[in-house]
Amino acid sequence: MEVKEVSSKQQLELNDAFKVRFEVFVQEQNVPEEEEVDEFEETALHFVAYDHGDPIGAGRLRYVDGYAKVERICVLAQYRHTGAGRLIMEAIEEKAKKDNFPSMKLNAQISAADFYKKLGYHVTSGEFLDAGIPHVEMKKALQAGSQSI
């Protein structure tokens, strides 16, 4: 498996990200399609996980309010528990470190919160709904001495 960083100009790879996101969020989780793709697609940094050339996972990164914000992390059902999600998160965190962001932030589905806890994130909010799915905000410090809250 490999993870590629994709610019919004790399249309084929970007389409791979959207394909995986559509299958996971829209088809599997019933998120309305109009909520899944938003106005930040053009400016976000996208990441796609591939297995032998087939797109199996995706995520994106935006820089918001001093944080590196992780969004739209997803892995196709048949590839969950293979390490693909961890590889995507590691690639995103490495990019944020390279761009000198001290902290990460994300909104995790409650069902995925334990996955993020294993990666060093901690819950920083109460439960809230996003696209009808329960979420919590989570944060992580990337650099020693930086604040993650």
Tab-separated table of C-alpha atoms in Angstrom:
chain	number	residue	atom	x	y	z
A	1	MET	CA	0.000	0.000	0.000
A	2	GLU	CA	1.091	3.545	-0.678
A	3	VAL	CA	-0.359	6.980	0.037
A	4	LYS	CA	-0.062	9.804	-2.477
A	5	GLU	CA	-0.532	13.500	-1.853
A	6	VAL	CA	-2.745	14.895	-4.587
A	7	SER	CA	-3.124	18.476	-5.736
A	8	SER	CA	-6.476	19.688	-7.002
A	9	LYS	CA	-4.877	19.828	-10.468
A	10	GLN	CA	-4.204	16.057	-10.572
A	11	GLN	CA	-7.692	15.198	-11.752
A	12	LEU	CA	-7.300	11.412	-12.081
A	13	GLU	CA	-5.984	10.999	-8.527
A	14	LEU	CA	-8.511	13.496	-7.200
A	15	ASN	CA	-11.272	11.465	-8.844
A	16	ASP	CA	-9.887	8.407	-7.021
A	17	ALA	CA	-10.288	10.243	-3.708
A	18	PHE	CA	-13.850	11.247	-4.549
A	19	LYS	CA	-14.683	7.699	-5.651
A	20	VAL	CA	-13.609	6.230	-2.305
A	21	ARG	CA	-15.308	9.011	-0.342
A	22	PHE	CA	-18.548	8.506	-2.298
A	23	GLU	CA	-18.552	4.767	-1.623
A	24	VAL	CA	-17.844	5.148	2.108
A	25	PHE	CA	-19.759	8.282	3.044
A	26	VAL	CA	-22.656	8.416	0.569
A	27	GLN	CA	-23.331	4.773	-0.240
A	28	GLU	CA	-22.318	3.120	3.042
A	29	GLN	CA	-23.099	5.813	5.629
A	30	ASN	CA	-25.947	7.590	3.813
A	31	VAL	CA	-24.376	11.056	3.991
A	32	PRO	CA	-26.193	13.299	1.490
A	33	GLU	CA	-24.011	13.706	-1.595
A	34	GLU	CA	-24.397	17.492	-1.481
A	35	GLU	CA	-22.859	17.515	2.028
A	36	GLU	CA	-19.955	15.204	1.187
A	37	VAL	CA	-18.348	17.450	-1.449
A	38	ASP	CA	-17.974	21.044	-0.319
A	39	GLU	CA	-16.466	24.423	-1.147
A	40	PHE	CA	-13.062	23.451	0.310
A	41	GLU	CA	-12.187	20.754	-2.253
A	42	GLU	CA	-10.204	23.161	-4.457
A	43	THR	CA	-8.015	24.484	-1.634
A	44	ALA	CA	-7.598	21.315	0.451
A	45	LEU	CA	-4.664	18.961	0.122
A	46	HIS	CA	-5.942	15.495	-0.773
A	47	PHE	CA	-4.418	12.100	0.004
A	48	VAL	CA	-5.253	8.770	-1.602
A	49	ALA	CA	-4.219	5.307	-0.435
A	50	TYR	CA	-3.618	2.753	-3.165
A	51	ASP	CA	-3.255	-1.011	-3.073
A	52	HIS	CA	-1.674	-2.328	-6.291
A	53	GLY	CA	-2.923	0.775	-8.123
A	54	ASP	CA	-6.492	0.575	-6.820
A	55	PRO	CA	-7.753	3.470	-4.658
A	56	ILE	CA	-8.745	2.096	-1.238
A	57	GLY	CA	-8.709	5.103	1.097
A	58	ALA	CA	-8.694	8.879	1.136
A	59	GLY	CA	-8.468	11.953	3.307
A	60	ARG	CA	-7.813	15.640	3.094
A	61	LEU	CA	-5.953	18.331	4.985
A	62	ARG	CA	-6.748	21.996	5.424
A	63	TYR	CA	-5.035	24.671	7.496
A	64	VAL	CA	-7.674	26.341	9.668
A	65	ASP	CA	-7.301	28.689	12.666
A	66	GLY	CA	-3.675	27.706	13.299
A	67	TYR	CA	-4.390	23.978	13.142
A	68	ALA	CA	-3.761	21.327	10.541
A	69	LYS	CA	-7.314	20.041	10.172
A	70	VAL	CA	-7.817	16.453	9.052
A	71	GLU	CA	-11.029	15.758	7.159
A	72	ARG	CA	-12.829	13.073	5.159
A	73	ILE	CA	-10.690	10.142	6.324
A	74	CYS	CA	-12.145	6.951	4.894
A	75	VAL	CA	-11.130	3.444	3.882
A	76	LEU	CA	-13.166	1.005	1.816
A	77	ALA	CA	-14.840	-1.598	4.038
A	78	GLN	CA	-12.798	-4.524	2.735
A	79	TYR	CA	-9.523	-2.695	3.532
A	80	ARG	CA	-10.309	-1.635	7.105
A	81	HIS	CA	-7.998	-3.086	9.737
A	82	THR	CA	-5.166	-3.416	7.179
A	83	GLY	CA	-3.237	-0.328	8.306
A	84	ALA	CA	-4.487	1.819	5.404
A	85	GLY	CA	-6.105	4.392	7.695
A	86	ARG	CA	-2.938	4.697	9.766
A	87	LEU	CA	-0.874	5.206	6.583
A	88	ILE	CA	-3.191	7.996	5.436
A	89	MET	CA	-2.996	9.695	8.833
A	90	GLU	CA	0.804	9.381	8.938
A	91	ALA	CA	1.101	10.967	5.489
A	92	ILE	CA	-1.181	13.837	6.492
A	93	GLU	CA	0.666	14.419	9.771
A	94	GLU	CA	4.034	14.398	7.978
A	95	LYS	CA	2.765	17.052	5.559
A	96	ALA	CA	1.519	19.200	8.452
A	97	LYS	CA	4.882	18.874	10.232
A	98	LYS	CA	6.715	19.790	7.031
A	99	ASP	CA	4.494	22.877	6.777
A	100	ASN	CA	5.364	23.757	10.409
A	101	PHE	CA	1.951	23.247	11.976
A	102	PRO	CA	2.319	22.328	15.652
A	103	SER	CA	-1.095	20.726	16.148
A	104	MET	CA	-3.691	18.605	14.415
A	105	LYS	CA	-7.461	18.784	14.768
A	106	LEU	CA	-10.265	16.596	13.442
A	107	ASN	CA	-13.916	15.781	13.942
A	108	ALA	CA	-14.128	12.024	14.472
A	109	GLN	CA	-17.156	9.858	14.094
A	110	ILE	CA	-17.778	8.292	17.512
A	111	SER	CA	-17.244	4.871	15.938
A	112	ALA	CA	-13.721	5.927	14.857
A	113	ALA	CA	-12.634	7.778	18.013
A	114	ASP	CA	-10.679	4.801	19.380
A	115	PHE	CA	-8.720	4.599	16.115
A	116	TYR	CA	-7.643	8.226	16.519
A	117	LYS	CA	-6.876	7.754	20.235
A	118	LYS	CA	-4.386	5.030	19.253
A	119	LEU	CA	-2.699	7.639	17.027
A	120	GLY	CA	-2.309	10.072	19.941
A	121	TYR	CA	-5.442	12.223	19.570
A	122	HIS	CA	-7.591	13.153	22.531
A	123	VAL	CA	-11.219	14.242	22.734
A	124	THR	CA	-11.685	17.999	23.202
A	125	SER	CA	-15.467	18.379	22.881
A	126	GLY	CA	-18.757	16.842	23.734
A	127	GLU	CA	-20.662	14.806	21.206
A	128	PHE	CA	-22.285	16.602	18.259
A	129	LEU	CA	-23.986	15.617	15.013
A	130	ASP	CA	-22.427	16.147	11.594
A	131	ALA	CA	-24.386	14.863	8.567
A	132	GLY	CA	-26.616	13.079	11.090
A	133	ILE	CA	-23.672	11.073	12.517
A	134	PRO	CA	-22.396	11.509	16.126
A	135	HIS	CA	-18.909	13.069	16.248
A	136	VAL	CA	-16.396	14.479	18.746
A	137	GLU	CA	-13.598	16.965	18.148
A	138	MET	CA	-10.116	15.562	18.732
A	139	LYS	CA	-6.674	17.187	18.805
A	140	LYS	CA	-3.030	16.143	18.850
A	141	ALA	CA	0.228	18.037	19.364
A	142	LEU	CA	2.791	17.325	16.629
A	143	GLN	CA	5.791	19.068	18.128
A	144	ALA	CA	7.153	18.750	21.651
A	145	GLY	CA	5.985	21.648	23.780
A	146	SER	CA	3.132	22.637	21.455
A	147	GLN	CA	-0.383	22.945	22.700
A	148	SER	CA	-2.987	20.627	21.209
A	149	ILE	CA	-5.927	22.290	22.874
